[in-house]
Amino acid sequence: MGRYLLKRMWHGVIVIFGVTLLVFVVTRLVGDPVKVMLPLEATLEQRAAFEKQLGLDRSIPLQFLDFVGDVAHLDFGDSLWQHRPAMEIVFEKLPLTIQLTIVGIGLAFFLSIPLGIIAALRPGGIVDRTTVFFSLIGFSIPQFWLGLLLIVIFAVKFHWLPTSGIGTPTHIILPAITMGLPALARLVMMVRSAMIDELNQQYVKTGYAKGIPFWRVVGVHAMRNAALPVVTLLGWEVIRAVAGYSVVVETVFAWPGIGLTAIQAIEREDLILLQSIVFTVGIMVVLINILMDMVYTIIDPRLKLQ
Amino acid sequence: MSKIRKYLLVGLLMSPICVSAVSAHAQEVTIALGSEPTTLDPQLREDGGERAVNDNIYETLMARRPDGSLVPGLAAAPPKLVSPESWEVKLRDSIRFHNGEPFNADAVVFSVKRIINPEFNSEQVSFFFTIKDAKKIDDHTVRIFTEGPDPILPSRLYWMKMVPSGYANNPKFAEAPIGTGPYKFVRWNRGQDILLEVNTDYWAEKPQIKKITYRFVEEPGTRLAGLKAGEFDLVTNLLPEFTQEVPKATHVLGLEHPIIILNADAGPTKDVRVRQALNYAVDKKALAEGLYEGFAQVAQGQLLSPSFFGFNKDVGPYPYDAKKARSLLKEAGATETTVEIIGTSGRWLKDREVVEAVAAYWDDVGIKSKVRIFEFNEYLNRLFDRKTRADAIFVVSSNELLDADKSFSAYYKAGGIGSSNTDAELAGLIDKARTETNVETRASLYHQAVKRAYDQAYFVWLLNIEDIYGMSKRLDWAARVDAKMLVKEMRVIE
């Protein structure tokens, strides 16, 4: 187990370094913050002075050396846009995204298990077909549209919830639902199909024959075997939420997390902040993957041997 | 316990309702900005969010009326020219900063020196690069020295916020600002909001609104929803297509001018007849109505609004005349020539749509237009390319000082960062106007420059875009030409 973890961590380091390197190369190839940040009418001299101030007048190899040093120190310097340490911004914004992910994806996970199981008990029945129908809608809806729809209904029409921002616990409800709904739809489908597979296995019949109660057969024996693909999907959903959905959801709901910050950093060509975000999110993705691997071995001890 | 919990839950569910109910009766307003300030130091950044907040906390020596005319602010009278390179400013008496520090000559000298200090590295320095020094004459008189004669100094002073000389050195200064303005800083919850309250000791007329909350919402659709839900009283940059949906809207001719820069030195546009034809070919009024729902006006054949210094009222737009365009092209032997037009997408309101519409108008009179839309950075490479100028480049020029110098130096003057002509005479006029301190002479120089560029058709002047703000029913305010949201000019009506 220890050696296995070490190997996974080593792989993780390579992945993170690769991703950050890619960001370094791509941003410097396509972007020039000086051009974007100064007013259009600024003169060439003003541009040159600003470039020097940002340290972008040095050659790319020199900048790359700095960059490698930054990675080693886990510090990429000051954000070009906000003029304070980029990592400070990341650590200020990240908890809000994690909060949103936990509530949104957590809700999706806990709802998906009973819904998926109920649907799986009678494949083709009315409950099953209804669940499948709504799941299809759930993961087909574009997330930004879903968010705006919820705002229009619950905030503009009924005034039950605030339209955007943070501050009170009610502020998280709509963004969390927006983030969780497509995940819920996918998770329900996964729980359902995994359970249908398991419920057709011989050991389930054996269980009933031995007189084990229904809830134990389904909830303990079958569920445990069905859990593996569900956990895989859950890990994927968490990663997608932090590194993907957060951009859309946070923009729509003005939720000041890492996703919104990433978009703002891109718009302002803030290479330093963008690097810091990609680096941090990269670490999170790797950690979540390792965590998932560990959960696998708990669910299915056979995996330890491999 | 369970009872308490129940009440708590009900309370939580009701809280947004309570919030909107509270803001509905008291004299408080909530303003939604597109972006959160990066700092509240008023002299450091070029940052629209910061400016929107600090315009209510800080003041400047010169101010503007809502129509754009320049009037004394913290100065007692307009600056007087004492020698070609120095101006004398008399200050108003007995004004204090929010922390009690007196506003006097020391504060002015400190503010000027701070912002022009190269080590301070202010992004606003392009507004003040002509200012060399400032000296105290007595407690309420300051002299400001410029590098060469600088007739725009009074306009520049309208952009320079006055900071307290003592407190500005405090490390907290950028997070908890102290100014002389009608509103005092209360609290900044990063990522969430900024709160201001009225300054009861304000030296001029006391504002009616007592409290301001700024919220930061990047997505225009969400800003609109917040306005409709009653959470916001004022939202910025309302899209023209949303004006029918909001409770109220106010709009005013803004600072932005979309134009097309034509290459006067090479290619098909070298011929003045072709350039004129490209002007005649475009129905500007239809663009204003079709693309901006009428929230734009046809530009007056110059890169200036009527409120700007240098505006020539004797020059008007090229009329829409497709027939004339065709005959001019025929005369120049330029029918069926290819004209490449460069644009970008998503940077300015309707940028791509304007370029495509213009290209269609050109095609209509027998030009073969070639539209090339680039990502903003790549677009800037072409706009700033000094070696090979594209035939036609779309750009939106914005002019915060309301003075011809900035836009003309950048686009009209040969060698300017976005100019496509080598007209020495035009450049001479602009250079001369830059240092001419006699107001009338200076205005006449710009009038000549406007006329010359118009006759030579160096640009296709398109529109002057209006700024649109969405407002709640209870807010009463008329938008300003300089795009400042001064809450002291707003009223809550119940």
PDB file of C-alpha atoms in Angstrom, chain B residues 195-453:
ATOM      1  CA  LEU B 195     -20.142  49.540   2.287  1.00  0.00           C
ATOM      2  CA  LEU B 196     -20.022  53.343   2.438  1.00  0.00           C
ATOM      3  CA  GLU B 197     -21.953  55.797   4.588  1.00  0.00           C
ATOM      4  CA  VAL B 198     -22.646  59.476   4.183  1.00  0.00           C
ATOM      5  CA  ASN B 199     -20.043  61.970   5.415  1.00  0.00           C
ATOM      6  CA  THR B 200     -22.102  64.202   7.728  1.00  0.00           C
ATOM      7  CA  ASP B 201     -19.373  66.844   7.714  1.00  0.00           C
ATOM      8  CA  TYR B 202     -19.283  67.110   3.933  1.00  0.00           C
ATOM      9  CA  TRP B 203     -18.299  70.616   2.847  1.00  0.00           C
ATOM     10  CA  ALA B 204     -20.764  70.976  -0.038  1.00  0.00           C
ATOM     11  CA  GLU B 205     -24.434  70.089  -0.335  1.00  0.00           C
ATOM     12  CA  LYS B 206     -25.248  67.035   1.783  1.00  0.00           C
ATOM     13  CA  PRO B 207     -26.343  63.986  -0.213  1.00  0.00           C
ATOM     14  CA  GLN B 208     -29.790  62.518   0.323  1.00  0.00           C
ATOM     15  CA  ILE B 209     -28.707  58.869   0.235  1.00  0.00           C
ATOM     16  CA  LYS B 210     -27.206  57.708   3.518  1.00  0.00           C
ATOM     17  CA  LYS B 211     -25.696  54.326   2.751  1.00  0.00           C
ATOM     18  CA  ILE B 212     -24.224  52.618  -0.309  1.00  0.00           C
ATOM     19  CA  THR B 213     -23.568  48.931  -0.813  1.00  0.00           C
ATOM     20  CA  TYR B 214     -21.485  47.866  -3.795  1.00  0.00           C
ATOM     21  CA  ARG B 215     -21.849  44.328  -5.090  1.00  0.00           C
ATOM     22  CA  PHE B 216     -19.751  42.688  -7.795  1.00  0.00           C
ATOM     23  CA  VAL B 217     -21.534  40.750 -10.519  1.00  0.00           C
ATOM     24  CA  GLU B 218     -19.654  40.034 -13.707  1.00  0.00           C
ATOM     25  CA  GLU B 219     -22.435  38.335 -15.656  1.00  0.00           C
ATOM     26  CA  PRO B 220     -24.825  40.870 -17.264  1.00  0.00           C
ATOM     27  CA  GLY B 221     -27.764  38.442 -17.087  1.00  0.00           C
ATOM     28  CA  THR B 222     -27.276  38.031 -13.340  1.00  0.00           C
ATOM     29  CA  ARG B 223     -27.019  41.801 -12.840  1.00  0.00           C
ATOM     30  CA  LEU B 224     -30.305  42.155 -14.686  1.00  0.00           C
ATOM     31  CA  ALA B 225     -31.919  39.434 -12.550  1.00  0.00           C
ATOM     32  CA  GLY B 226     -30.731  41.153  -9.364  1.00  0.00           C
ATOM     33  CA  LEU B 227     -32.216  44.422 -10.541  1.00  0.00           C
ATOM     34  CA  LYS B 228     -35.535  42.792 -11.386  1.00  0.00           C
ATOM     35  CA  ALA B 229     -35.583  40.957  -8.048  1.00  0.00           C
ATOM     36  CA  GLY B 230     -35.176  44.266  -6.230  1.00  0.00           C
ATOM     37  CA  GLU B 231     -31.718  43.494  -4.832  1.00  0.00           C
ATOM     38  CA  PHE B 232     -29.976  46.241  -6.785  1.00  0.00           C
ATOM     39  CA  ASP B 233     -30.924  49.858  -7.358  1.00  0.00           C
ATOM     40  CA  LEU B 234     -28.388  50.534 -10.069  1.00  0.00           C
ATOM     41  CA  VAL B 235     -26.564  48.274 -12.508  1.00  0.00           C
ATOM     42  CA  THR B 236     -23.856  49.327 -14.941  1.00  0.00           C
ATOM     43  CA  ASN B 237     -23.406  48.429 -18.625  1.00  0.00           C
ATOM     44  CA  LEU B 238     -26.944  47.349 -19.254  1.00  0.00           C
ATOM     45  CA  LEU B 239     -27.217  45.713 -22.677  1.00  0.00           C
ATOM     46  CA  PRO B 240     -29.428  47.660 -25.122  1.00  0.00           C
ATOM     47  CA  GLU B 241     -31.697  44.651 -25.625  1.00  0.00           C
ATOM     48  CA  PHE B 242     -32.499  44.571 -21.887  1.00  0.00           C
ATOM     49  CA  THR B 243     -33.739  48.154 -21.613  1.00  0.00           C
ATOM     50  CA  GLN B 244     -37.357  47.114 -22.054  1.00  0.00           C
ATOM     51  CA  GLU B 245     -37.089  44.610 -19.210  1.00  0.00           C
ATOM     52  CA  VAL B 246     -35.825  46.812 -16.391  1.00  0.00           C
ATOM     53  CA  PRO B 247     -37.982  48.984 -14.136  1.00  0.00           C
ATOM     54  CA  LYS B 248     -36.128  52.118 -15.283  1.00  0.00           C
ATOM     55  CA  ALA B 249     -33.120  52.991 -17.363  1.00  0.00           C
ATOM     56  CA  THR B 250     -30.995  56.084 -17.831  1.00  0.00           C
ATOM     57  CA  HIS B 251     -28.684  56.642 -20.739  1.00  0.00           C
ATOM     58  CA  VAL B 252     -26.303  59.293 -21.940  1.00  0.00           C
ATOM     59  CA  LEU B 253     -23.881  59.743 -24.805  1.00  0.00           C
ATOM     60  CA  GLY B 254     -20.741  58.102 -23.481  1.00  0.00           C
ATOM     61  CA  LEU B 255     -17.027  58.296 -24.062  1.00  0.00           C
ATOM     62  CA  GLU B 256     -16.747  55.425 -26.554  1.00  0.00           C
ATOM     63  CA  HIS B 257     -16.438  55.881 -30.283  1.00  0.00           C
ATOM     64  CA  PRO B 258     -16.238  52.891 -32.620  1.00  0.00           C
ATOM     65  CA  ILE B 259     -14.328  53.871 -35.758  1.00  0.00           C
ATOM     66  CA  ILE B 260     -12.513  52.224 -38.632  1.00  0.00           C
ATOM     67  CA  ILE B 261      -8.951  53.304 -39.302  1.00  0.00           C
ATOM     68  CA  LEU B 262      -8.215  53.356 -43.021  1.00  0.00           C
ATOM     69  CA  ASN B 263      -4.712  52.928 -44.376  1.00  0.00           C
ATOM     70  CA  ALA B 264      -3.959  56.193 -46.172  1.00  0.00           C
ATOM     71  CA  ASP B 265      -0.460  55.180 -47.241  1.00  0.00           C
ATOM     72  CA  ALA B 266      -0.836  51.951 -49.164  1.00  0.00           C
ATOM     73  CA  GLY B 267      -3.285  49.549 -50.715  1.00  0.00           C
ATOM     74  CA  PRO B 268      -6.677  50.363 -52.222  1.00  0.00           C
ATOM     75  CA  THR B 269      -7.462  52.847 -49.433  1.00  0.00           C
ATOM     76  CA  LYS B 270      -4.522  55.043 -50.448  1.00  0.00           C
ATOM     77  CA  ASP B 271      -6.872  56.865 -52.808  1.00  0.00           C
ATOM     78  CA  VAL B 272      -8.888  59.491 -50.930  1.00  0.00           C
ATOM     79  CA  ARG B 273     -11.883  58.807 -53.177  1.00  0.00           C
ATOM     80  CA  VAL B 274     -11.964  55.198 -52.017  1.00  0.00           C
ATOM     81  CA  ARG B 275     -11.788  56.300 -48.381  1.00  0.00           C
ATOM     82  CA  GLN B 276     -14.632  58.735 -48.916  1.00  0.00           C
ATOM     83  CA  ALA B 277     -16.637  56.068 -50.705  1.00  0.00           C
ATOM     84  CA  LEU B 278     -16.194  53.727 -47.730  1.00  0.00           C
ATOM     85  CA  ASN B 279     -17.691  56.473 -45.560  1.00  0.00           C
ATOM     86  CA  TYR B 280     -20.629  57.181 -47.854  1.00  0.00           C
ATOM     87  CA  ALA B 281     -21.350  53.480 -48.179  1.00  0.00           C
ATOM     88  CA  VAL B 282     -22.246  52.891 -44.529  1.00  0.00           C
ATOM     89  CA  ASP B 283     -25.685  53.684 -43.128  1.00  0.00           C
ATOM     90  CA  LYS B 284     -24.611  54.720 -39.654  1.00  0.00           C
ATOM     91  CA  LYS B 285     -28.101  55.470 -38.481  1.00  0.00           C
ATOM     92  CA  ALA B 286     -29.218  51.962 -39.333  1.00  0.00           C
ATOM     93  CA  LEU B 287     -26.278  50.580 -37.350  1.00  0.00           C
ATOM     94  CA  ALA B 288     -27.308  52.643 -34.331  1.00  0.00           C
ATOM     95  CA  GLU B 289     -30.869  51.454 -34.539  1.00  0.00           C
ATOM     96  CA  GLY B 290     -30.309  47.872 -35.665  1.00  0.00           C
ATOM     97  CA  LEU B 291     -27.401  46.918 -33.443  1.00  0.00           C
ATOM     98  CA  TYR B 292     -27.722  49.252 -30.465  1.00  0.00           C
ATOM     99  CA  GLU B 293     -31.521  49.580 -30.349  1.00  0.00           C
ATOM    100  CA  GLY B 294     -31.094  53.325 -30.769  1.00  0.00           C
ATOM    101  CA  PHE B 295     -28.685  53.664 -27.811  1.00  0.00           C
ATOM    102  CA  ALA B 296     -25.975  55.149 -30.005  1.00  0.00           C
ATOM    103  CA  GLN B 297     -25.706  58.255 -32.120  1.00  0.00           C
ATOM    104  CA  VAL B 298     -24.074  58.821 -35.463  1.00  0.00           C
ATOM    105  CA  ALA B 299     -20.564  60.187 -34.935  1.00  0.00           C
ATOM    106  CA  GLN B 300     -20.116  63.754 -36.153  1.00  0.00           C
ATOM    107  CA  GLY B 301     -17.322  62.958 -38.617  1.00  0.00           C
ATOM    108  CA  GLN B 302     -14.743  63.174 -35.819  1.00  0.00           C
ATOM    109  CA  LEU B 303     -13.391  61.091 -32.977  1.00  0.00           C
ATOM    110  CA  LEU B 304     -14.949  63.476 -30.441  1.00  0.00           C
ATOM    111  CA  SER B 305     -18.286  63.879 -28.691  1.00  0.00           C
ATOM    112  CA  PRO B 306     -19.883  67.328 -28.592  1.00  0.00           C
ATOM    113  CA  SER B 307     -18.895  67.575 -24.902  1.00  0.00           C
ATOM    114  CA  PHE B 308     -15.159  67.072 -25.644  1.00  0.00           C
ATOM    115  CA  PHE B 309     -12.665  69.894 -25.959  1.00  0.00           C
ATOM    116  CA  GLY B 310     -11.772  70.343 -29.634  1.00  0.00           C
ATOM    117  CA  PHE B 311     -15.157  69.276 -31.018  1.00  0.00           C
ATOM    118  CA  ASN B 312     -15.766  70.992 -34.365  1.00  0.00           C
ATOM    119  CA  LYS B 313     -19.454  71.714 -34.712  1.00  0.00           C
ATOM    120  CA  ASP B 314     -19.071  72.663 -38.370  1.00  0.00           C
ATOM    121  CA  VAL B 315     -18.145  69.099 -39.306  1.00  0.00           C
ATOM    122  CA  GLY B 316     -20.876  66.481 -39.514  1.00  0.00           C
ATOM    123  CA  PRO B 317     -21.211  62.843 -40.489  1.00  0.00           C
ATOM    124  CA  TYR B 318     -20.706  61.631 -44.047  1.00  0.00           C
ATOM    125  CA  PRO B 319     -24.276  61.031 -45.188  1.00  0.00           C
ATOM    126  CA  TYR B 320     -25.333  57.554 -46.267  1.00  0.00           C
ATOM    127  CA  ASP B 321     -25.196  57.733 -50.065  1.00  0.00           C
ATOM    128  CA  ALA B 322     -24.558  54.422 -51.798  1.00  0.00           C
ATOM    129  CA  LYS B 323     -24.861  55.972 -55.224  1.00  0.00           C
ATOM    130  CA  LYS B 324     -22.158  58.497 -54.517  1.00  0.00           C
ATOM    131  CA  ALA B 325     -19.972  55.755 -53.055  1.00  0.00           C
ATOM    132  CA  ARG B 326     -20.317  53.701 -56.222  1.00  0.00           C
ATOM    133  CA  SER B 327     -19.475  56.614 -58.486  1.00  0.00           C
ATOM    134  CA  LEU B 328     -16.456  57.582 -56.362  1.00  0.00           C
ATOM    135  CA  LEU B 329     -15.180  54.004 -56.536  1.00  0.00           C
ATOM    136  CA  LYS B 330     -15.704  53.967 -60.282  1.00  0.00           C
ATOM    137  CA  GLU B 331     -13.837  57.234 -60.616  1.00  0.00           C
ATOM    138  CA  ALA B 332     -10.954  55.794 -58.640  1.00  0.00           C
ATOM    139  CA  GLY B 333     -11.064  52.607 -60.691  1.00  0.00           C
ATOM    140  CA  ALA B 334     -11.521  50.660 -57.501  1.00  0.00           C
ATOM    141  CA  THR B 335     -14.693  48.677 -58.116  1.00  0.00           C
ATOM    142  CA  GLU B 336     -14.306  45.030 -57.126  1.00  0.00           C
ATOM    143  CA  THR B 337     -11.113  45.738 -55.142  1.00  0.00           C
ATOM    144  CA  THR B 338     -10.560  43.762 -52.009  1.00  0.00           C
ATOM    145  CA  VAL B 339     -10.469  45.655 -48.728  1.00  0.00           C
ATOM    146  CA  GLU B 340      -9.416  43.746 -45.652  1.00  0.00           C
ATOM    147  CA  ILE B 341     -11.061  44.764 -42.401  1.00  0.00           C
ATOM    148  CA  ILE B 342      -9.668  43.668 -39.035  1.00  0.00           C
ATOM    149  CA  GLY B 343     -11.850  43.290 -35.964  1.00  0.00           C
ATOM    150  CA  THR B 344     -12.170  41.445 -32.691  1.00  0.00           C
ATOM    151  CA  SER B 345     -14.984  39.778 -30.828  1.00  0.00           C
ATOM    152  CA  GLY B 346     -16.335  40.170 -27.318  1.00  0.00           C
ATOM    153  CA  ARG B 347     -14.162  43.070 -26.249  1.00  0.00           C
ATOM    154  CA  TRP B 348     -16.560  45.916 -26.928  1.00  0.00           C
ATOM    155  CA  LEU B 349     -20.305  45.981 -27.154  1.00  0.00           C
ATOM    156  CA  LYS B 350     -21.330  44.479 -30.551  1.00  0.00           C
ATOM    157  CA  ASP B 351     -17.780  44.715 -31.916  1.00  0.00           C
ATOM    158  CA  ARG B 352     -18.049  41.793 -34.284  1.00  0.00           C
ATOM    159  CA  GLU B 353     -21.545  42.675 -35.457  1.00  0.00           C
ATOM    160  CA  VAL B 354     -20.490  46.217 -36.366  1.00  0.00           C
ATOM    161  CA  VAL B 355     -17.566  44.992 -38.463  1.00  0.00           C
ATOM    162  CA  GLU B 356     -19.733  42.480 -40.273  1.00  0.00           C
ATOM    163  CA  ALA B 357     -22.455  45.027 -40.956  1.00  0.00           C
ATOM    164  CA  VAL B 358     -19.932  47.562 -42.279  1.00  0.00           C
ATOM    165  CA  ALA B 359     -18.412  44.916 -44.545  1.00  0.00           C
ATOM    166  CA  ALA B 360     -21.858  44.125 -45.916  1.00  0.00           C
ATOM    167  CA  TYR B 361     -22.454  47.815 -46.678  1.00  0.00           C
ATOM    168  CA  TRP B 362     -19.123  47.954 -48.478  1.00  0.00           C
ATOM    169  CA  ASP B 363     -19.942  44.871 -50.527  1.00  0.00           C
ATOM    170  CA  ASP B 364     -23.164  46.603 -51.457  1.00  0.00           C
ATOM    171  CA  VAL B 365     -21.340  49.372 -53.309  1.00  0.00           C
ATOM    172  CA  GLY B 366     -18.978  47.043 -55.117  1.00  0.00           C
ATOM    173  CA  ILE B 367     -16.105  46.488 -52.703  1.00  0.00           C
ATOM    174  CA  LYS B 368     -14.984  42.956 -52.002  1.00  0.00           C
ATOM    175  CA  SER B 369     -14.547  43.134 -48.254  1.00  0.00           C
ATOM    176  CA  LYS B 370     -12.577  40.521 -46.395  1.00  0.00           C
ATOM    177  CA  VAL B 371     -13.550  40.384 -42.720  1.00  0.00           C
ATOM    178  CA  ARG B 372     -10.941  39.030 -40.352  1.00  0.00           C
ATOM    179  CA  ILE B 373     -11.940  38.672 -36.710  1.00  0.00           C
ATOM    180  CA  PHE B 374      -9.090  37.920 -34.315  1.00  0.00           C
ATOM    181  CA  GLU B 375      -8.818  37.012 -30.668  1.00  0.00           C
ATOM    182  CA  PHE B 376      -8.077  40.225 -28.751  1.00  0.00           C
ATOM    183  CA  ASN B 377      -4.345  39.733 -28.325  1.00  0.00           C
ATOM    184  CA  GLU B 378      -3.796  38.872 -31.956  1.00  0.00           C
ATOM    185  CA  TYR B 379      -6.047  41.763 -32.900  1.00  0.00           C
ATOM    186  CA  LEU B 380      -3.860  44.122 -30.864  1.00  0.00           C
ATOM    187  CA  ASN B 381      -0.805  42.855 -32.712  1.00  0.00           C
ATOM    188  CA  ARG B 382      -2.387  44.153 -35.916  1.00  0.00           C
ATOM    189  CA  LEU B 383      -3.643  47.393 -34.404  1.00  0.00           C
ATOM    190  CA  PHE B 384      -0.170  48.215 -33.080  1.00  0.00           C
ATOM    191  CA  ASP B 385       1.755  46.898 -36.087  1.00  0.00           C
ATOM    192  CA  ARG B 386       3.731  49.900 -37.343  1.00  0.00           C
ATOM    193  CA  LYS B 387       5.267  48.212 -40.388  1.00  0.00           C
ATOM    194  CA  THR B 388       2.349  46.831 -42.339  1.00  0.00           C
ATOM    195  CA  ARG B 389      -0.924  48.525 -41.722  1.00  0.00           C
ATOM    196  CA  ALA B 390      -4.070  46.625 -42.635  1.00  0.00           C
ATOM    197  CA  ASP B 391      -6.449  48.339 -45.096  1.00  0.00           C
ATOM    198  CA  ALA B 392      -9.049  48.866 -42.406  1.00  0.00           C
ATOM    199  CA  ILE B 393      -8.950  48.279 -38.641  1.00  0.00           C
ATOM    200  CA  PHE B 394     -11.952  48.542 -36.374  1.00  0.00           C
ATOM    201  CA  VAL B 395     -11.313  50.051 -32.959  1.00  0.00           C
ATOM    202  CA  VAL B 396     -13.284  51.590 -30.108  1.00  0.00           C
ATOM    203  CA  SER B 397     -11.624  54.680 -28.701  1.00  0.00           C
ATOM    204  CA  SER B 398     -12.464  55.862 -25.205  1.00  0.00           C
ATOM    205  CA  ASN B 399     -11.483  59.276 -23.897  1.00  0.00           C
ATOM    206  CA  GLU B 400     -11.760  59.873 -20.151  1.00  0.00           C
ATOM    207  CA  LEU B 401     -10.239  63.357 -20.131  1.00  0.00           C
ATOM    208  CA  LEU B 402     -12.842  64.642 -22.610  1.00  0.00           C
ATOM    209  CA  ASP B 403     -10.060  66.369 -24.505  1.00  0.00           C
ATOM    210  CA  ALA B 404      -9.010  65.803 -28.112  1.00  0.00           C
ATOM    211  CA  ASP B 405      -5.327  65.308 -27.283  1.00  0.00           C
ATOM    212  CA  LYS B 406      -5.444  61.681 -26.197  1.00  0.00           C
ATOM    213  CA  SER B 407      -7.476  60.247 -29.085  1.00  0.00           C
ATOM    214  CA  PHE B 408      -5.802  62.429 -31.697  1.00  0.00           C
ATOM    215  CA  SER B 409      -2.269  61.562 -30.552  1.00  0.00           C
ATOM    216  CA  ALA B 410      -3.121  57.882 -30.707  1.00  0.00           C
ATOM    217  CA  TYR B 411      -5.117  57.674 -33.943  1.00  0.00           C
ATOM    218  CA  TYR B 412      -4.958  60.893 -35.951  1.00  0.00           C
ATOM    219  CA  LYS B 413      -1.294  61.782 -35.606  1.00  0.00           C
ATOM    220  CA  ALA B 414       1.230  60.136 -37.943  1.00  0.00           C
ATOM    221  CA  GLY B 415       3.208  57.614 -35.901  1.00  0.00           C
ATOM    222  CA  GLY B 416       0.528  57.392 -33.200  1.00  0.00           C
ATOM    223  CA  ILE B 417       0.011  53.933 -31.737  1.00  0.00           C
ATOM    224  CA  GLY B 418      -3.007  53.191 -33.948  1.00  0.00           C
ATOM    225  CA  SER B 419      -2.649  55.673 -36.785  1.00  0.00           C
ATOM    226  CA  SER B 420      -2.540  54.707 -40.457  1.00  0.00           C
ATOM    227  CA  ASN B 421      -1.510  57.966 -42.113  1.00  0.00           C
ATOM    228  CA  THR B 422       1.706  59.979 -42.619  1.00  0.00           C
ATOM    229  CA  ASP B 423       0.062  63.361 -42.897  1.00  0.00           C
ATOM    230  CA  ALA B 424       2.712  65.774 -41.622  1.00  0.00           C
ATOM    231  CA  GLU B 425       0.379  68.745 -41.675  1.00  0.00           C
ATOM    232  CA  LEU B 426      -2.182  66.985 -39.503  1.00  0.00           C
ATOM    233  CA  ALA B 427       0.525  65.836 -37.105  1.00  0.00           C
ATOM    234  CA  GLY B 428       1.808  69.413 -36.954  1.00  0.00           C
ATOM    235  CA  LEU B 429      -1.600  70.723 -35.904  1.00  0.00           C
ATOM    236  CA  ILE B 430      -1.914  68.105 -33.162  1.00  0.00           C
ATOM    237  CA  ASP B 431       1.605  68.743 -31.874  1.00  0.00           C
ATOM    238  CA  LYS B 432       1.019  72.468 -31.807  1.00  0.00           C
ATOM    239  CA  ALA B 433      -2.298  72.087 -29.989  1.00  0.00           C
ATOM    240  CA  ARG B 434      -0.658  69.917 -27.359  1.00  0.00           C
ATOM    241  CA  THR B 435       1.423  72.821 -26.043  1.00  0.00           C
ATOM    242  CA  GLU B 436      -0.790  75.783 -26.978  1.00  0.00           C
ATOM    243  CA  THR B 437      -1.992  77.396 -23.766  1.00  0.00           C
ATOM    244  CA  ASN B 438      -4.356  79.906 -25.309  1.00  0.00           C
ATOM    245  CA  VAL B 439      -7.702  78.160 -25.151  1.00  0.00           C
ATOM    246  CA  GLU B 440      -9.168  79.707 -28.308  1.00  0.00           C
ATOM    247  CA  THR B 441      -6.078  79.124 -30.418  1.00  0.00           C
ATOM    248  CA  ARG B 442      -5.913  75.572 -29.189  1.00  0.00           C
ATOM    249  CA  ALA B 443      -9.565  74.905 -29.994  1.00  0.00           C
ATOM    250  CA  SER B 444      -9.065  76.328 -33.457  1.00  0.00           C
ATOM    251  CA  LEU B 445      -6.053  74.057 -34.052  1.00  0.00           C
ATOM    252  CA  TYR B 446      -8.199  71.026 -33.224  1.00  0.00           C
ATOM    253  CA  HIS B 447     -10.997  72.343 -35.410  1.00  0.00           C
ATOM    254  CA  GLN B 448      -8.531  72.460 -38.285  1.00  0.00           C
ATOM    255  CA  ALA B 449      -7.277  68.961 -37.501  1.00  0.00           C
ATOM    256  CA  VAL B 450     -10.828  67.604 -37.389  1.00  0.00           C
ATOM    257  CA  LYS B 451     -11.629  69.240 -40.732  1.00  0.00           C
ATOM    258  CA  ARG B 452      -8.474  68.010 -42.404  1.00  0.00           C
ATOM    259  CA  ALA B 453      -8.944  64.398 -41.272  1.00  0.00           C
TER     260      ALA B 453
END
